[in-house]
mmCIF file with all atom_site columns, C-alpha atoms in Angstrom:
data_model
loop_
_atom_site.group_PDB
_atom_site.id
_atom_site.type_symbol
_atom_site.label_atom_id
_atom_site.label_alt_id
_atom_site.label_comp_id
_atom_site.label_asym_id
_atom_site.label_entity_id
_atom_site.label_seq_id
_atom_site.pdbx_PDB_ins_code
_atom_site.Cartn_x
_atom_site.Cartn_y
_atom_site.Cartn_z
_atom_site.occupancy
_atom_site.B_iso_or_equiv
_atom_site.pdbx_formal_charge
_atom_site.auth_seq_id
_atom_site.auth_comp_id
_atom_site.auth_asym_id
_atom_site.auth_atom_id
_atom_site.pdbx_PDB_model_num
ATOM 1  C CA . MET S 1 1  ? 46.722 68.246 100.943 1.00 63.00 ? 1  MET S CA 1
ATOM 2  C CA . LYS S 1 2  ? 44.147 70.061 103.221 1.00 76.00 ? 2  LYS S CA 1
ATOM 3  C CA . SER S 1 3  ? 43.117 72.610 100.353 1.00 84.00 ? 3  SER S CA 1
ATOM 4  C CA . ASN S 1 4  ? 42.805 69.691 98.113  1.00 89.00 ? 4  ASN S CA 1
ATOM 5  C CA . LEU S 1 5  ? 40.547 67.505 100.457 1.00 90.00 ? 5  LEU S CA 1
ATOM 6  C CA . PHE S 1 6  ? 38.148 70.443 101.050 1.00 90.00 ? 6  PHE S CA 1
ATOM 7  C CA . SER S 1 7  ? 37.815 71.220 97.483  1.00 92.00 ? 7  SER S CA 1
ATOM 8  C CA . ARG S 1 8  ? 37.147 67.747 96.762  1.00 91.00 ? 8  ARG S CA 1
ATOM 9  C CA . ILE S 1 9  ? 34.341 67.842 99.551  1.00 90.00 ? 9  ILE S CA 1
ATOM 10 C CA . PHE S 1 10 ? 33.139 71.118 98.190  1.00 92.00 ? 10 PHE S CA 1
ATOM 11 C CA . LEU S 1 11 ? 32.792 69.828 94.631  1.00 92.00 ? 11 LEU S CA 1
ATOM 12 C CA . PHE S 1 12 ? 31.134 66.643 95.729  1.00 92.00 ? 12 PHE S CA 1
ATOM 13 C CA . TYR S 1 13 ? 28.367 68.671 97.815  1.00 92.00 ? 13 TYR S CA 1
ATOM 14 C CA . PHE S 1 14 ? 27.924 71.099 94.957  1.00 92.00 ? 14 PHE S CA 1
ATOM 15 C CA . LEU S 1 15 ? 27.387 68.293 92.409  1.00 91.00 ? 15 LEU S CA 1
ATOM 16 C CA . LEU S 1 16 ? 24.978 66.674 94.781  1.00 90.00 ? 16 LEU S CA 1
ATOM 17 C CA . ILE S 1 17 ? 22.890 70.079 95.266  1.00 91.00 ? 17 ILE S CA 1
ATOM 18 C CA . ILE S 1 18 ? 22.800 70.436 91.482  1.00 90.00 ? 18 ILE S CA 1
ATOM 19 C CA . ASN S 1 19 ? 21.792 66.810 90.664  1.00 87.00 ? 19 ASN S CA 1
ATOM 20 C CA . ASN S 1 20 ? 19.120 67.195 93.550  1.00 86.00 ? 20 ASN S CA 1
ATOM 21 C CA . ILE S 1 21 ? 17.700 70.173 91.918  1.00 88.00 ? 21 ILE S CA 1
ATOM 22 C CA . ILE S 1 22 ? 17.871 68.694 88.717  1.00 86.00 ? 22 ILE S CA 1
ATOM 23 C CA . LEU S 1 23 ? 15.709 65.795 90.089  1.00 82.00 ? 23 LEU S CA 1
ATOM 24 C CA . VAL S 1 24 ? 13.358 68.316 91.421  1.00 83.00 ? 24 VAL S CA 1
ATOM 25 C CA . VAL S 1 25 ? 12.673 70.206 88.103  1.00 81.00 ? 25 VAL S CA 1
ATOM 26 C CA . ILE S 1 26 ? 12.410 66.901 86.252  1.00 77.00 ? 26 ILE S CA 1
ATOM 27 C CA . TYR S 1 27 ? 10.012 65.495 88.890  1.00 77.00 ? 27 TYR S CA 1
ATOM 28 C CA . HIS S 1 28 ? 7.753  68.796 88.423  1.00 75.00 ? 28 HIS S CA 1
ATOM 29 C CA . PHE S 1 29 ? 7.849  68.552 84.561  1.00 72.00 ? 29 PHE S CA 1
ATOM 30 C CA . SER S 1 30 ? 6.710  64.690 84.733  1.00 67.00 ? 30 SER S CA 1
ATOM 31 C CA . HIS S 1 31 ? 3.728  65.623 86.830  1.00 66.00 ? 31 HIS S CA 1
ATOM 32 C CA . LYS S 1 32 ? 2.930  68.655 84.626  1.00 62.00 ? 32 LYS S CA 1
ATOM 33 C CA . HIS S 1 33 ? 3.152  66.762 81.317  1.00 59.00 ? 33 HIS S CA 1
ATOM 34 C CA . CYS S 1 34 ? 2.511  63.229 82.840  1.00 53.00 ? 34 CYS S CA 1
ATOM 35 C CA . THR S 1 35 ? 4.882  61.622 80.473  1.00 58.00 ? 35 THR S CA 1
ATOM 36 C CA . PRO S 1 36 ? 6.719  58.731 81.666  1.00 65.00 ? 36 PRO S CA 1
ATOM 37 C CA . PHE S 1 37 ? 10.068 59.759 79.733  1.00 68.00 ? 37 PHE S CA 1
ATOM 38 C CA . TYR S 1 38 ? 10.958 62.096 82.675  1.00 64.00 ? 38 TYR S CA 1
ATOM 39 C CA . VAL S 1 39 ? 10.446 59.446 85.065  1.00 68.00 ? 39 VAL S CA 1
ATOM 40 C CA . SER S 1 40 ? 12.102 56.870 83.462  1.00 73.00 ? 40 SER S CA 1
ATOM 41 C CA . LEU S 1 41 ? 15.273 59.282 83.092  1.00 72.00 ? 41 LEU S CA 1
ATOM 42 C CA . LEU S 1 42 ? 15.211 60.130 86.890  1.00 70.00 ? 42 LEU S CA 1
ATOM 43 C CA . TYR S 1 43 ? 14.993 56.528 87.899  1.00 73.00 ? 43 TYR S CA 1
ATOM 44 C CA . PHE S 1 44 ? 17.847 56.021 85.367  1.00 74.00 ? 44 PHE S CA 1
ATOM 45 C CA . ARG S 1 45 ? 19.820 58.974 87.004  1.00 72.00 ? 45 ARG S CA 1
ATOM 46 C CA . LEU S 1 46 ? 19.129 57.403 90.391  1.00 70.00 ? 46 LEU S CA 1
ATOM 47 C CA . GLY S 1 47 ? 20.429 53.995 89.509  1.00 66.00 ? 47 GLY S CA 1
ATOM 48 C CA . ASN S 1 48 ? 23.582 55.596 88.412  1.00 56.00 ? 48 ASN S CA 1
#
């Protein structure tokens, strides 16, 4: 039970870190290209 809980927490933080990296990349691309598509995608991801 303990190992299962630990793996769940690890997976949660792992996905959180990956999601943050993706958001940062999208943020940088949206500022480089100045396209509202990436910004709307970012808000869509934050909404869900």
